[in-house]
Amino acid sequence: MDKLIIEVRANEYMPRDVNPNVPFTPAELARDAAAVEAAGASIIHFHARDDDGAPAHAYERYRDSIRAIREASRLIVHPTLGQITIKGDEARVAHIPRLVADGLKPEFGSVDLGSTNIDIYDYETKSFTSQDKAYVNSTRTLTFLLKAFQEVGVRPVIACWSVPFVRTIDAFVDMGLLPEPVFALLIHSGGGQFGAHPPTPAGLRAYLDCLPPRNIVWSVSAKPGNLFATAAQAIQLGGHVSIGIGDHTYAELGTPTNAELVTRIVEIARACGRTVATPDEARRILGLDPR
């Protein structure tokens, strides 16, 4: 099977009060990039953040973050489209063509191939901590985003929160809007978040049973949730791993860094007899241009 691709999900919108190691600034992302590459990662996914951790939507923050990451590492760069913090299709993707025009083309960008609720249920209070957090992605929106990526040569990472997302891959490949190999992120969730499959063998198996007969490179994540058991299962089945302190606190490990999580995944891979891909090897597996 292919060498293992490890993607680091560096920060998402995780606050520092649960882990002071969450990187916010371009300089902090650069330090993380160098550390996780040395540990064995080949991709970095990040959300632009202001110095105080607030979601940052200014183009300059994406620009400065990617420039800093590229100066510090050879990692494949995968920025967000803003999760649910940006409204409007054009606004969500506006930074991508500008990055390309400025010579900072990211290899990947995120597209969630469907809609789901992501509110978290609190069993102690018997209520949801919020009641309006939802990814809403109509097929019109998805077509717009994928065409925008195609026009500037940026590959999409297809985030899948449930079986319908996975099944929809086939339609967009058929339309010519998803190039193969498709890089699909199979998301799992725990901790009262019901918007994705549980991080269990059954949760992953449901995804894999429904993958369309296309050239798909798949990876697993847990947001939130401890990914290690599902990661071990994925590693043995030929999948890949996307992990980071942006997705889950990993409080059971104290306050780990992203590099420490990568080191643990590398150890699991070695125990399973699987070697880890460098960024250049990951580019070849994923059909990306060499850097």
Short mmCIF file of C-alpha atoms in Angstrom, two decimals:
data_model
loop_
_atom_site.label_atom_id
_atom_site.label_comp_id
_atom_site.label_asym_id
_atom_site.label_seq_id
_atom_site.Cartn_x
_atom_site.Cartn_y
_atom_site.Cartn_z
CA MET A 1 0.00 0.00 0.00
CA ASP A 2 1.04 3.65 -0.33
CA LYS A 3 3.16 5.27 2.33
CA LEU A 4 1.13 6.91 5.07
CA ILE A 5 0.21 10.56 4.56
CA ILE A 6 -0.14 12.47 7.84
CA GLU A 7 -2.02 15.76 7.71
CA VAL A 8 -1.86 18.12 10.68
CA ARG A 9 -5.03 20.05 11.45
CA ALA A 10 -3.14 22.77 13.20
CA ASN A 11 -5.63 25.07 14.85
CA GLU A 12 -9.22 25.12 13.48
CA TYR A 13 -10.95 27.52 15.93
CA MET A 14 -9.66 25.81 19.06
CA PRO A 15 -9.11 28.28 21.95
CA ARG A 16 -5.89 28.42 23.95
CA ASP A 17 -7.59 28.10 27.32
CA VAL A 18 -7.72 24.34 26.71
CA ASN A 19 -4.26 24.05 25.12
CA PRO A 20 -1.73 26.91 25.04
CA ASN A 21 0.07 25.26 22.11
CA VAL A 22 -2.63 26.09 19.52
CA PRO A 23 -0.93 28.26 16.86
CA PHE A 24 -2.64 31.50 15.83
CA THR A 25 -0.15 33.79 14.11
CA PRO A 26 1.84 33.21 10.90
CA ALA A 27 5.03 32.90 12.94
CA GLU A 28 3.44 30.30 15.22
CA LEU A 29 2.11 28.35 12.23
CA ALA A 30 5.60 28.42 10.73
CA ARG A 31 7.13 27.00 13.92
CA ASP A 32 4.47 24.30 13.99
CA ALA A 33 5.06 23.51 10.31
CA ALA A 34 8.77 22.94 10.84
CA ALA A 35 8.13 20.78 13.91
CA VAL A 36 5.43 18.59 12.40
CA GLU A 37 7.41 18.06 9.20
CA ALA A 38 10.38 16.90 11.28
CA ALA A 39 8.02 14.54 13.16
CA GLY A 40 6.65 12.98 9.96
CA ALA A 41 3.75 15.08 8.64
CA SER A 42 3.37 15.99 4.98
CA ILE A 43 0.30 18.30 4.94
CA ILE A 44 -0.75 21.23 7.12
CA HIS A 45 -4.36 22.41 7.30
CA PHE A 46 -4.94 25.73 9.03
CA HIS A 47 -7.55 28.37 9.74
CA ALA A 48 -6.45 31.99 9.53
CA ARG A 49 -6.60 33.46 13.04
CA ASP A 50 -6.02 36.91 14.49
CA ASP A 51 -3.42 37.40 17.21
CA ASP A 52 -6.12 36.95 19.85
CA GLY A 53 -7.40 33.76 18.21
CA ALA A 54 -10.50 35.22 16.58
CA PRO A 55 -11.33 33.96 13.07
CA ALA A 56 -9.41 36.07 10.56
CA HIS A 57 -10.88 36.68 7.13
CA ALA A 58 -8.50 39.30 5.78
CA TYR A 59 -6.64 38.11 2.70
CA GLU A 60 -3.37 39.33 4.17
CA ARG A 61 -3.61 36.85 7.06
CA TYR A 62 -3.86 33.91 4.66
CA ARG A 63 -1.02 35.37 2.57
CA ASP A 64 1.29 35.88 5.53
CA SER A 65 0.47 32.47 7.02
CA ILE A 66 1.21 30.57 3.79
CA ARG A 67 4.37 32.56 3.16
CA ALA A 68 5.62 31.76 6.66
CA ILE A 69 4.74 28.05 6.37
CA ARG A 70 6.51 27.79 2.99
CA GLU A 71 9.62 29.49 4.33
CA ALA A 72 9.76 27.04 7.24
CA SER A 73 8.85 23.75 5.54
CA ARG A 74 8.08 21.76 2.40
CA LEU A 75 4.64 20.79 3.65
CA ILE A 76 1.61 20.63 1.36
CA VAL A 77 -0.50 23.67 2.24
CA HIS A 78 -4.25 23.31 2.83
CA PRO A 79 -6.07 26.44 4.08
CA THR A 80 -9.72 26.62 5.07
CA LEU A 81 -12.58 28.43 3.37
CA GLY A 82 -13.63 29.77 6.76
CA GLN A 83 -15.79 26.94 8.13
CA ILE A 84 -19.16 28.52 9.07
CA THR A 85 -17.72 31.95 9.87
CA ILE A 86 -18.02 33.44 6.34
CA LYS A 87 -21.34 33.94 4.59
CA GLY A 88 -21.73 33.96 0.83
CA ASP A 89 -20.15 31.70 -1.77
CA GLU A 90 -17.97 34.39 -3.32
CA ALA A 91 -16.63 35.55 0.05
CA ARG A 92 -15.77 32.01 1.12
CA VAL A 93 -13.46 31.41 -1.81
CA ALA A 94 -12.23 34.97 -2.48
CA HIS A 95 -8.76 34.46 -1.00
CA ILE A 96 -7.91 31.46 -3.21
CA PRO A 97 -7.49 33.22 -6.61
CA ARG A 98 -5.65 36.09 -4.90
CA LEU A 99 -3.17 33.66 -3.37
CA VAL A 100 -2.62 32.08 -6.78
CA ALA A 101 -2.09 35.49 -8.40
CA ASP A 102 0.47 36.40 -5.72
CA GLY A 103 2.51 33.24 -6.31
CA LEU A 104 1.31 31.58 -3.09
CA LYS A 105 -0.99 28.99 -4.62
CA PRO A 106 -2.12 26.49 -1.99
CA GLU A 107 -2.10 22.90 -3.17
CA PHE A 108 -5.47 22.24 -1.56
CA GLY A 109 -8.58 23.96 -0.28
CA SER A 110 -11.44 22.52 1.77
CA VAL A 111 -14.89 21.75 0.37
CA ASP A 112 -17.50 20.09 2.61
CA LEU A 113 -19.57 18.07 0.13
CA GLY A 114 -22.95 18.46 1.83
CA SER A 115 -24.74 19.85 4.87
CA THR A 116 -24.87 18.82 8.53
CA ASN A 117 -25.51 20.19 12.03
CA ILE A 118 -22.44 20.62 14.25
CA ASP A 119 -23.96 21.81 17.53
CA ILE A 120 -22.64 19.99 20.59
CA TYR A 121 -25.00 18.36 23.09
CA ASP A 122 -24.23 18.67 26.80
CA TYR A 123 -25.58 15.68 28.73
CA GLU A 124 -25.22 17.45 32.08
CA THR A 125 -27.42 20.41 31.13
CA LYS A 126 -29.55 18.31 28.77
CA SER A 127 -29.25 20.97 26.10
CA PHE A 128 -27.18 21.88 23.06
CA THR A 129 -24.41 24.40 23.69
CA SER A 130 -25.58 26.22 20.56
CA GLN A 131 -28.56 25.79 18.27
CA ASP A 132 -27.53 27.31 14.96
CA LYS A 133 -24.17 25.86 13.91
CA ALA A 134 -24.67 24.12 10.61
CA TYR A 135 -22.71 23.56 7.45
CA VAL A 136 -25.12 24.40 4.66
CA ASN A 137 -23.76 23.54 1.22
CA SER A 138 -26.30 23.24 -1.57
CA THR A 139 -25.30 21.58 -4.81
CA ARG A 140 -25.36 25.08 -6.35
CA THR A 141 -22.80 26.23 -3.78
CA LEU A 142 -20.66 23.13 -4.28
CA THR A 143 -20.68 23.57 -8.05
CA PHE A 144 -19.63 27.21 -7.65
CA LEU A 145 -16.79 26.38 -5.25
CA LEU A 146 -15.43 23.49 -7.29
CA LYS A 147 -15.51 25.55 -10.49
CA ALA A 148 -13.67 28.36 -8.70
CA PHE A 149 -10.98 25.90 -7.61
CA GLN A 150 -10.76 24.40 -11.08
CA GLU A 151 -10.27 27.80 -12.71
CA VAL A 152 -7.11 28.49 -10.69
CA GLY A 153 -5.77 24.92 -10.52
CA VAL A 154 -6.23 24.35 -6.79
CA ARG A 155 -7.27 20.84 -5.79
CA PRO A 156 -10.15 20.37 -3.34
CA VAL A 157 -9.97 18.27 -0.21
CA ILE A 158 -13.43 16.75 0.03
CA ALA A 159 -14.59 16.77 3.65
CA CYS A 160 -17.23 14.09 4.29
CA TRP A 161 -19.34 14.16 7.44
CA SER A 162 -21.60 11.21 6.59
CA VAL A 163 -22.41 8.67 3.90
CA PRO A 164 -24.38 11.11 1.68
CA PHE A 165 -21.24 13.25 1.34
CA VAL A 166 -19.24 10.23 0.20
CA ARG A 167 -21.88 9.19 -2.31
CA THR A 168 -21.96 12.71 -3.77
CA ILE A 169 -18.30 12.41 -4.78
CA ASP A 170 -19.37 10.29 -7.72
CA ALA A 171 -21.59 12.98 -9.22
CA PHE A 172 -18.93 15.68 -9.12
CA VAL A 173 -16.28 13.37 -10.58
CA ASP A 174 -18.77 12.54 -13.34
CA MET A 175 -19.32 16.29 -13.94
CA GLY A 176 -15.58 16.79 -14.38
CA LEU A 177 -15.34 19.08 -11.33
CA LEU A 178 -13.46 16.67 -9.08
CA PRO A 179 -10.12 15.50 -10.48
CA GLU A 180 -8.83 12.06 -9.56
CA PRO A 181 -7.30 10.99 -7.35
CA VAL A 182 -9.88 12.57 -5.07
CA PHE A 183 -8.51 13.34 -1.61
CA ALA A 184 -11.42 12.60 0.77
CA LEU A 185 -11.39 13.39 4.47
CA LEU A 186 -13.68 11.02 6.37
CA ILE A 187 -14.70 12.97 9.46
CA HIS A 188 -15.70 11.36 12.75
CA SER A 189 -17.02 13.12 15.85
CA GLY A 190 -17.66 12.44 19.51
CA GLY A 191 -18.13 14.47 22.67
CA GLY A 192 -21.77 15.25 21.99
CA GLN A 193 -21.22 16.30 18.39
CA PHE A 194 -23.49 14.16 16.22
CA GLY A 195 -22.85 15.70 12.82
CA ALA A 196 -20.45 12.98 11.68
CA HIS A 197 -19.89 9.26 12.11
CA PRO A 198 -18.67 8.09 15.53
CA PRO A 199 -14.92 7.38 15.83
CA THR A 200 -15.48 3.62 15.93
CA PRO A 201 -14.77 0.71 13.57
CA ALA A 202 -18.43 0.76 12.53
CA GLY A 203 -18.27 4.48 11.82
CA LEU A 204 -15.31 4.11 9.49
CA ARG A 205 -16.64 0.94 7.90
CA ALA A 206 -19.87 2.74 6.93
CA TYR A 207 -17.85 5.31 5.00
CA LEU A 208 -15.69 2.72 3.27
CA ASP A 209 -18.67 0.55 2.32
CA CYS A 210 -20.13 3.50 0.40
CA LEU A 211 -17.05 4.90 -1.35
CA PRO A 212 -17.87 5.15 -5.08
CA PRO A 213 -15.72 3.19 -7.55
CA ARG A 214 -13.41 6.11 -8.25
CA ASN A 215 -9.73 6.76 -7.59
CA ILE A 216 -10.04 8.01 -4.01
CA VAL A 217 -7.27 8.58 -1.49
CA TRP A 218 -8.94 8.75 1.91
CA SER A 219 -7.91 10.00 5.31
CA VAL A 220 -9.60 9.97 8.72
CA SER A 221 -10.11 12.71 11.29
CA ALA A 222 -12.09 13.20 14.51
CA LYS A 223 -13.60 16.59 15.35
CA PRO A 224 -13.92 16.39 18.28
CA GLY A 225 -12.78 13.03 19.50
CA ASN A 226 -9.71 10.92 20.16
CA LEU A 227 -8.59 9.68 16.75
CA PHE A 228 -5.94 7.14 17.71
CA ALA A 229 -8.03 3.96 17.56
CA THR A 230 -9.62 4.95 14.24
CA ALA A 231 -6.21 6.04 12.95
CA ALA A 232 -4.78 2.60 13.69
CA GLN A 233 -7.67 1.01 11.81
CA ALA A 234 -7.18 3.35 8.85
CA ILE A 235 -3.44 2.73 8.76
CA GLN A 236 -3.98 -1.02 8.53
CA LEU A 237 -6.59 -0.60 5.76
CA GLY A 238 -4.43 1.61 3.55
CA GLY A 239 -5.96 4.94 4.52
CA HIS A 240 -4.27 8.05 5.84
CA VAL A 241 -4.51 10.19 8.98
CA SER A 242 -5.49 13.82 9.60
CA ILE A 243 -4.96 14.81 13.23
CA GLY A 244 -4.28 17.91 15.27
CA ILE A 245 -4.91 19.89 18.42
CA GLY A 246 -7.24 22.06 16.37
CA ASP A 247 -9.74 19.20 16.21
CA HIS A 248 -9.52 17.76 19.73
CA THR A 249 -7.87 18.79 22.99
CA TYR A 250 -6.32 15.37 23.72
CA ALA A 251 -6.49 16.36 27.39
CA GLU A 252 -5.74 12.73 28.20
CA LEU A 253 -2.19 13.56 27.03
CA GLY A 254 -1.98 16.83 28.96
CA THR A 255 -1.48 19.74 26.56
CA PRO A 256 0.26 18.10 23.59
CA THR A 257 1.72 19.87 20.59
CA ASN A 258 0.81 18.97 17.04
CA ALA A 259 4.27 17.47 16.60
CA GLU A 260 3.69 15.16 19.58
CA LEU A 261 0.46 13.88 18.02
CA VAL A 262 2.28 13.24 14.74
CA THR A 263 5.01 11.34 16.58
CA ARG A 264 2.40 9.03 18.11
CA ILE A 265 0.83 8.37 14.69
CA VAL A 266 4.27 7.56 13.27
CA GLU A 267 4.81 5.09 16.10
CA ILE A 268 1.46 3.40 15.38
CA ALA A 269 2.32 3.21 11.68
CA ARG A 270 5.69 1.63 12.38
CA ALA A 271 4.09 -0.89 14.72
CA CYS A 272 1.74 -1.80 11.84
CA GLY A 273 4.65 -2.12 9.41
CA ARG A 274 3.79 0.99 7.39
CA THR A 275 6.24 3.75 6.48
CA VAL A 276 5.43 7.46 6.42
CA ALA A 277 5.39 9.68 3.33
CA THR A 278 7.51 12.80 3.02
CA PRO A 279 5.81 15.90 1.59
CA ASP A 280 7.25 15.16 -1.86
CA GLU A 281 6.11 11.52 -1.70
CA ALA A 282 2.66 12.67 -0.61
CA ARG A 283 2.49 15.00 -3.61
CA ARG A 284 3.10 12.05 -5.92
CA ILE A 285 0.46 9.89 -4.21
CA LEU A 286 -2.09 12.70 -4.39
CA GLY A 287 -1.35 13.64 -8.01
CA LEU A 288 -0.02 17.10 -7.15
CA ASP A 289 2.65 18.96 -9.04
CA PRO A 290 6.15 18.64 -7.54
CA ARG A 291 7.42 21.61 -5.60
#
